[in-house]
XYZ file of C-alpha atoms in Angstrom:
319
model
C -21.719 -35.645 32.985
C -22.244 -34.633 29.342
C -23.436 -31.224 30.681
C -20.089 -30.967 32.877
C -17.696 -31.363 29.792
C -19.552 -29.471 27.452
C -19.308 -26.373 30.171
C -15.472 -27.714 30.693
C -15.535 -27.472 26.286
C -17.060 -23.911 25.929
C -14.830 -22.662 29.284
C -11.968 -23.684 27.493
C -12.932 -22.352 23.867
C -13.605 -18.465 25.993
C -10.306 -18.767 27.114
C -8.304 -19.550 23.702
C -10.698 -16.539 22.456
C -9.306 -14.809 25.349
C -5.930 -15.555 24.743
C -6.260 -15.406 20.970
C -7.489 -11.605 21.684
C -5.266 -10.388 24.092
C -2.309 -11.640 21.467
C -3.620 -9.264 18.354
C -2.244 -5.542 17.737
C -5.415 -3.022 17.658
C -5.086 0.565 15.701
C -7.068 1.610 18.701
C -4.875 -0.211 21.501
C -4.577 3.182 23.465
C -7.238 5.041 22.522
C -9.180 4.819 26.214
C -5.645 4.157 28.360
C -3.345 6.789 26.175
C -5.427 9.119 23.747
C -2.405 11.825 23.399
C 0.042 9.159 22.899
C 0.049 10.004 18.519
C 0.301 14.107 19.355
C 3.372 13.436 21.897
C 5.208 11.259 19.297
C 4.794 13.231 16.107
C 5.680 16.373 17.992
C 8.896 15.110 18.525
C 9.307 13.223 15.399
C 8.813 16.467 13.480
C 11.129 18.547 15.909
C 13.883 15.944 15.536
C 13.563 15.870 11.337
C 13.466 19.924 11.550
C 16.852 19.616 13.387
C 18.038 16.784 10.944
C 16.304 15.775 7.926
C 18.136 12.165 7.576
C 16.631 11.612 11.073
C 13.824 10.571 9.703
C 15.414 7.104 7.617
C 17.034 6.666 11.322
C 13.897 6.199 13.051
C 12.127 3.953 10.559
C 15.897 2.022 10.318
C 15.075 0.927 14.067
C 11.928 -0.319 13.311
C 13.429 -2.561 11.160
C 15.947 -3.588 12.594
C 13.590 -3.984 15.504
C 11.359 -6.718 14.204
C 13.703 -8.225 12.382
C 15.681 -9.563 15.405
C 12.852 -11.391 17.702
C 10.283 -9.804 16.422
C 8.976 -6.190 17.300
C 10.040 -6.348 20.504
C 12.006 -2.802 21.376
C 15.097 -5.043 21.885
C 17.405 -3.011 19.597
C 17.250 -0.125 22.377
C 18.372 -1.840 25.403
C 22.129 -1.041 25.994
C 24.377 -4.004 27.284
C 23.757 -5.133 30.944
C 25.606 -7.572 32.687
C 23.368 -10.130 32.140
C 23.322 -9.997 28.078
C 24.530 -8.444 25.433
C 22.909 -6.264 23.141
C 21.703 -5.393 19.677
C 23.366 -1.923 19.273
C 27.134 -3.419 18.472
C 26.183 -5.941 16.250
C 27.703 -5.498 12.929
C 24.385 -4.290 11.063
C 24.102 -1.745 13.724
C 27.396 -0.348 15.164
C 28.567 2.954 14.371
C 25.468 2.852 12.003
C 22.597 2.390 14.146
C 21.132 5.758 15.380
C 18.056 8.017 16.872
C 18.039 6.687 20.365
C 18.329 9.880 21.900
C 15.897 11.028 19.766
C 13.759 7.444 21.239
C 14.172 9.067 24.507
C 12.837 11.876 23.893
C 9.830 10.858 22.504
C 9.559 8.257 25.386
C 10.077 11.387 27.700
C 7.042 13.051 25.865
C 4.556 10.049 26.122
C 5.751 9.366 29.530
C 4.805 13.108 30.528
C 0.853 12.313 29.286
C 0.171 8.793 30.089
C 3.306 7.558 32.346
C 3.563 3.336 32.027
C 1.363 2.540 29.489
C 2.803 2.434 26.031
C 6.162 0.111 25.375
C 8.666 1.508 23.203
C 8.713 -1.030 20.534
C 5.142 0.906 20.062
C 7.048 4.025 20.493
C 9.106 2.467 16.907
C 6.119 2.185 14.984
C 4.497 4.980 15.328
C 7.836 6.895 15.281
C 8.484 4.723 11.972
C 4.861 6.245 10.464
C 5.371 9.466 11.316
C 8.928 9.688 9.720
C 7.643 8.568 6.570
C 4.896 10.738 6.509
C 6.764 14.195 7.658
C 9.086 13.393 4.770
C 6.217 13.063 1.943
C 5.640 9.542 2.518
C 1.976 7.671 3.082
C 0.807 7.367 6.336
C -1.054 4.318 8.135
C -3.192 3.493 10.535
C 0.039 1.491 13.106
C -1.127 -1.307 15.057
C -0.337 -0.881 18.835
C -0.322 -3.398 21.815
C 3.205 -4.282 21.744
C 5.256 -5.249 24.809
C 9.175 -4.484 25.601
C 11.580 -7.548 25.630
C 13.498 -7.540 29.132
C 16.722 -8.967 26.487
C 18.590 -8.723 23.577
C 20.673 -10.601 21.668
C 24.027 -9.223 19.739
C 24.336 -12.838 18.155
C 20.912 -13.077 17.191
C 21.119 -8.932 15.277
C 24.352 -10.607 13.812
C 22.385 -13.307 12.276
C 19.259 -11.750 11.574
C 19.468 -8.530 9.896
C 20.455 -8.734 6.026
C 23.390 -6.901 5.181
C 24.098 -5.292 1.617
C 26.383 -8.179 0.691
C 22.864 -10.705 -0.045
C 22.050 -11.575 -3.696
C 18.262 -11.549 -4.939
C 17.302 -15.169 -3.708
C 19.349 -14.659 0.161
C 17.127 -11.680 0.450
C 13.724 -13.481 -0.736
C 15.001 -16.300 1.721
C 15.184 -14.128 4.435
C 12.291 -11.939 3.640
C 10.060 -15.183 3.690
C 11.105 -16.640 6.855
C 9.323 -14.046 8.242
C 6.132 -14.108 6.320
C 7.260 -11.244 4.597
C 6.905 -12.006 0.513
C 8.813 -10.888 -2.329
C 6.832 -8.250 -3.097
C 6.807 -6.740 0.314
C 10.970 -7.003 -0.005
C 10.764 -5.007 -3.005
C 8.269 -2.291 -1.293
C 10.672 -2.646 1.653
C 13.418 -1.812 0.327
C 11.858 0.980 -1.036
C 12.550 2.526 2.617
C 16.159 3.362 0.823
C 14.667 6.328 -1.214
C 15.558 8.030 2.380
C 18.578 8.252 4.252
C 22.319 7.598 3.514
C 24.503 4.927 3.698
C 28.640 4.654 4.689
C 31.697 3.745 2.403
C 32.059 0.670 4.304
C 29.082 -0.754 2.818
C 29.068 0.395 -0.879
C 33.029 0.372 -1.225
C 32.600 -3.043 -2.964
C 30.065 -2.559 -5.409
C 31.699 0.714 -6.589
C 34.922 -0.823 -6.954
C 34.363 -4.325 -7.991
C 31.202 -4.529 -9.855
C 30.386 -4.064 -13.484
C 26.116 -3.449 -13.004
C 26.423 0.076 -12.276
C 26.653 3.188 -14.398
C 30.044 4.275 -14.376
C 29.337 7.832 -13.736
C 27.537 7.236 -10.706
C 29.945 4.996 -9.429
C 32.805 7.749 -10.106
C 31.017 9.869 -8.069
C 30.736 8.033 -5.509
C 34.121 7.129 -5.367
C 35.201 10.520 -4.782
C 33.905 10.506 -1.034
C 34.915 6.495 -0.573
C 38.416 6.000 -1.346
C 39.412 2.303 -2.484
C 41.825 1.293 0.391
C 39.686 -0.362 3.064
C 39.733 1.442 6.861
C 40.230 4.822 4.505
C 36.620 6.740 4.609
C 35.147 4.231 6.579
C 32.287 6.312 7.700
C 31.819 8.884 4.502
C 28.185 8.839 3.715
C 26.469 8.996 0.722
C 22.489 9.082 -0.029
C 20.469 5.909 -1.122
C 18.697 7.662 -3.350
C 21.193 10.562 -5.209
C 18.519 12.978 -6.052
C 15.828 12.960 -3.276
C 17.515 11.497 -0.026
C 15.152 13.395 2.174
C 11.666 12.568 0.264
C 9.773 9.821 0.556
C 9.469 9.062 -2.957
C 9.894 6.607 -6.022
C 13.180 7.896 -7.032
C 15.334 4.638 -5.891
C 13.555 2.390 -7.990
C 13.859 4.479 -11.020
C 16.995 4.539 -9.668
C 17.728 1.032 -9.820
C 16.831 0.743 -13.484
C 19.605 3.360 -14.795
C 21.948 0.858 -12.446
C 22.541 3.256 -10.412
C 21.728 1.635 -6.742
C 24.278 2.226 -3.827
C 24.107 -1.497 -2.408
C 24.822 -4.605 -3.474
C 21.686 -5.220 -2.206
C 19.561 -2.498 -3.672
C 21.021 -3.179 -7.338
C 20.203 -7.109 -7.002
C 16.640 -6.060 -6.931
C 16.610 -5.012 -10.865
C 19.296 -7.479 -11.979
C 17.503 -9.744 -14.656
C 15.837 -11.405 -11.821
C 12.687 -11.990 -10.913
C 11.841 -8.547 -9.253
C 12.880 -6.417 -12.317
C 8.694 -6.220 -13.158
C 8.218 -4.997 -9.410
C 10.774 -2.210 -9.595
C 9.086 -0.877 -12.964
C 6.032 -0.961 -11.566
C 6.867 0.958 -8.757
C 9.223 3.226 -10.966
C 6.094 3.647 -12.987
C 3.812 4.315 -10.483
C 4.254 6.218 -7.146
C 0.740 5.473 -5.626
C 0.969 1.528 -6.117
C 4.709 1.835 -4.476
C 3.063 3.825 -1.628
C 0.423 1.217 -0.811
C 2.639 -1.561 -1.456
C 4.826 -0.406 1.510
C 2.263 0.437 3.966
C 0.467 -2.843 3.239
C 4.342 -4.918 3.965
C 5.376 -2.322 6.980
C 1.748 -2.869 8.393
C 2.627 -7.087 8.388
C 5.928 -6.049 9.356
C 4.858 -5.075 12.229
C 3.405 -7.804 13.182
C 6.231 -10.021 12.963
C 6.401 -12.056 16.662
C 5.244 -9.086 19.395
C 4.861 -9.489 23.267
C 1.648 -9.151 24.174
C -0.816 -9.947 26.875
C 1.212 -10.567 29.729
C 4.689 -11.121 28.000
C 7.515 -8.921 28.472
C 6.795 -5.262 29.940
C 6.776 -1.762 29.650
C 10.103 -0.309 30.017
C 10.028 2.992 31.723
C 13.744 3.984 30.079
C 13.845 2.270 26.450
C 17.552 1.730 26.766
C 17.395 -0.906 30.342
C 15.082 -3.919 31.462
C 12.631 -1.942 34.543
């Protein structure tokens, strides 16, 4: 009898092992089932950035936006069905939200050397790596074994994603509630030396607040006129003198006041961030593995794994 429930014990401790395995992202997830799955993206990562540097801030934009909403889950690609509605008209994403062509490309390319095998919220990361590293950045080892949601949620984007409006302690709030720390919100946000951002989102702070150097915020307001629904969709650059290198440029930034966002400035306010940003203003290399160390847990924010969700063969639609 003893012998019976210590077998029915150890059976039952293999099996949470099991399932405690089958649930953890690997750096070598594909290396047996998709070996020229790295190759296929990059190639198309760098093709796509050649044709359009900002590209590059798209890509690792989905990522984000990605995990952020249900975890890393590829849900931010699937276009509205009848069942649900999705991610990609939420406020934090529409007419903002971009690159999925350029997601269905590279799901074209893997596709063409290992067809069914790797999910597209995989496709993200390692899309999300590579853009950082064509454009100067660090690279990473990304950890693979993701599964594709069959859903999406426009409410749950809506609610999830934090827009530039948030002061210092709504950010750490929401930063946490992932597992993410303050710290990794500061090396985040450091994602914003890339990329651009629209009128729509800065008109405020340009207009309204007094933290910013007054220079920069004239120039800015030449291409974002005051009268809301006027300029809309003008862009500007995150970071006004490197927008298309990964570098430490927006935190030195944000100590001569001169961050875009509401958001970006609150980080180097008098708060308790201000010693992060000089640190990383300071020092490129501790900024560079500061942000692969926070995308890395990132990453790893809720995934489907095992036998949860699937593997889309179109990233846009459930198979």
């Amino acid at each position: 009898m003893a012998s019976s429930s210590f077998m029915a014990i150890l059976t039952l401790a293999l099996l949470l092992h099991m399932a405690t395995s089958i649930a953890q992202l690997s750096t070598n997830f594909y290396s047996s089932s998709c070996p020229r799955v790295f190759p296929a993206v990059r190639t198309t990562v760098q093709s796509a950035i050649r044709n359009e540097a900002r590209m590059g801030a798209s890509l690792l934009r989905l990522h984000f936006h990605d995990c952020f909403v249900n975890g890393c889950d590829g849900s931010v690609l699937l276009d509205d069905t009848s069942s649900f509605t999705g991610e990609k008209n939420a406020v934090p994403n529409r007419n903002s939200a971009r690159g999925f062509d350029v997601v269905d490309n590279i799901k074209s390319a893997v596709e063409n050397v290992c067809p069914g095998v790797v999910s597209c919220a995989d496709i993200l990361a390692i899309a999300a790596r590579d853009s950082v590293a064509i454009l100067g950045g660090p690279s990473w080892n990304v950890k693979l074994g993701r599964r594709d949601a069959r859903t999406a949620s426009q409410a749950a984007a809506n609610n999830s994603i934090p827009p530039p409006t948030r002061n210092l302690n709504q950010l750490i709030s929401i930063f946490n509630a992932l597992g993410l720390s303050t710290r990794d919100l500061v090396a985040l946000s450091g994602s914003h030396t890339i990329g651009q951002s629209r009128c729509i989102q800065f008109r405020p702070r340009i207009y309204n607040e007094t933290n910013i150097d007054s220079s920069f915020a004239q120039t800015r307001r030449s291409n974002c006129p005051r009268a809301a629904g006027s300029g809309d969709n003008n862009l500007a650059p995150l970071d006004l003198q490197t927008p298309t290198a990964f570098d430490n440029n927006y935190f030195k930034n944000l100590i001569q006041n001169k961050g875009l966002l509401h958001s970006d400035q609150q980080l180097f306010n008098g708060g308790s961030t201000d010693s992060i940003v000089r640190t990383y203003s300071n020092s490129y290399n501790t900024f560079s593995s500061d942000f692969v160390s926070a995308i890395i847990k990132m990453g790893d924010i809720k995934p489907l794994t095992g036998s949860n969700g699937e593997i889309r063969k179109n990233c846009r639609k459930p198979n």
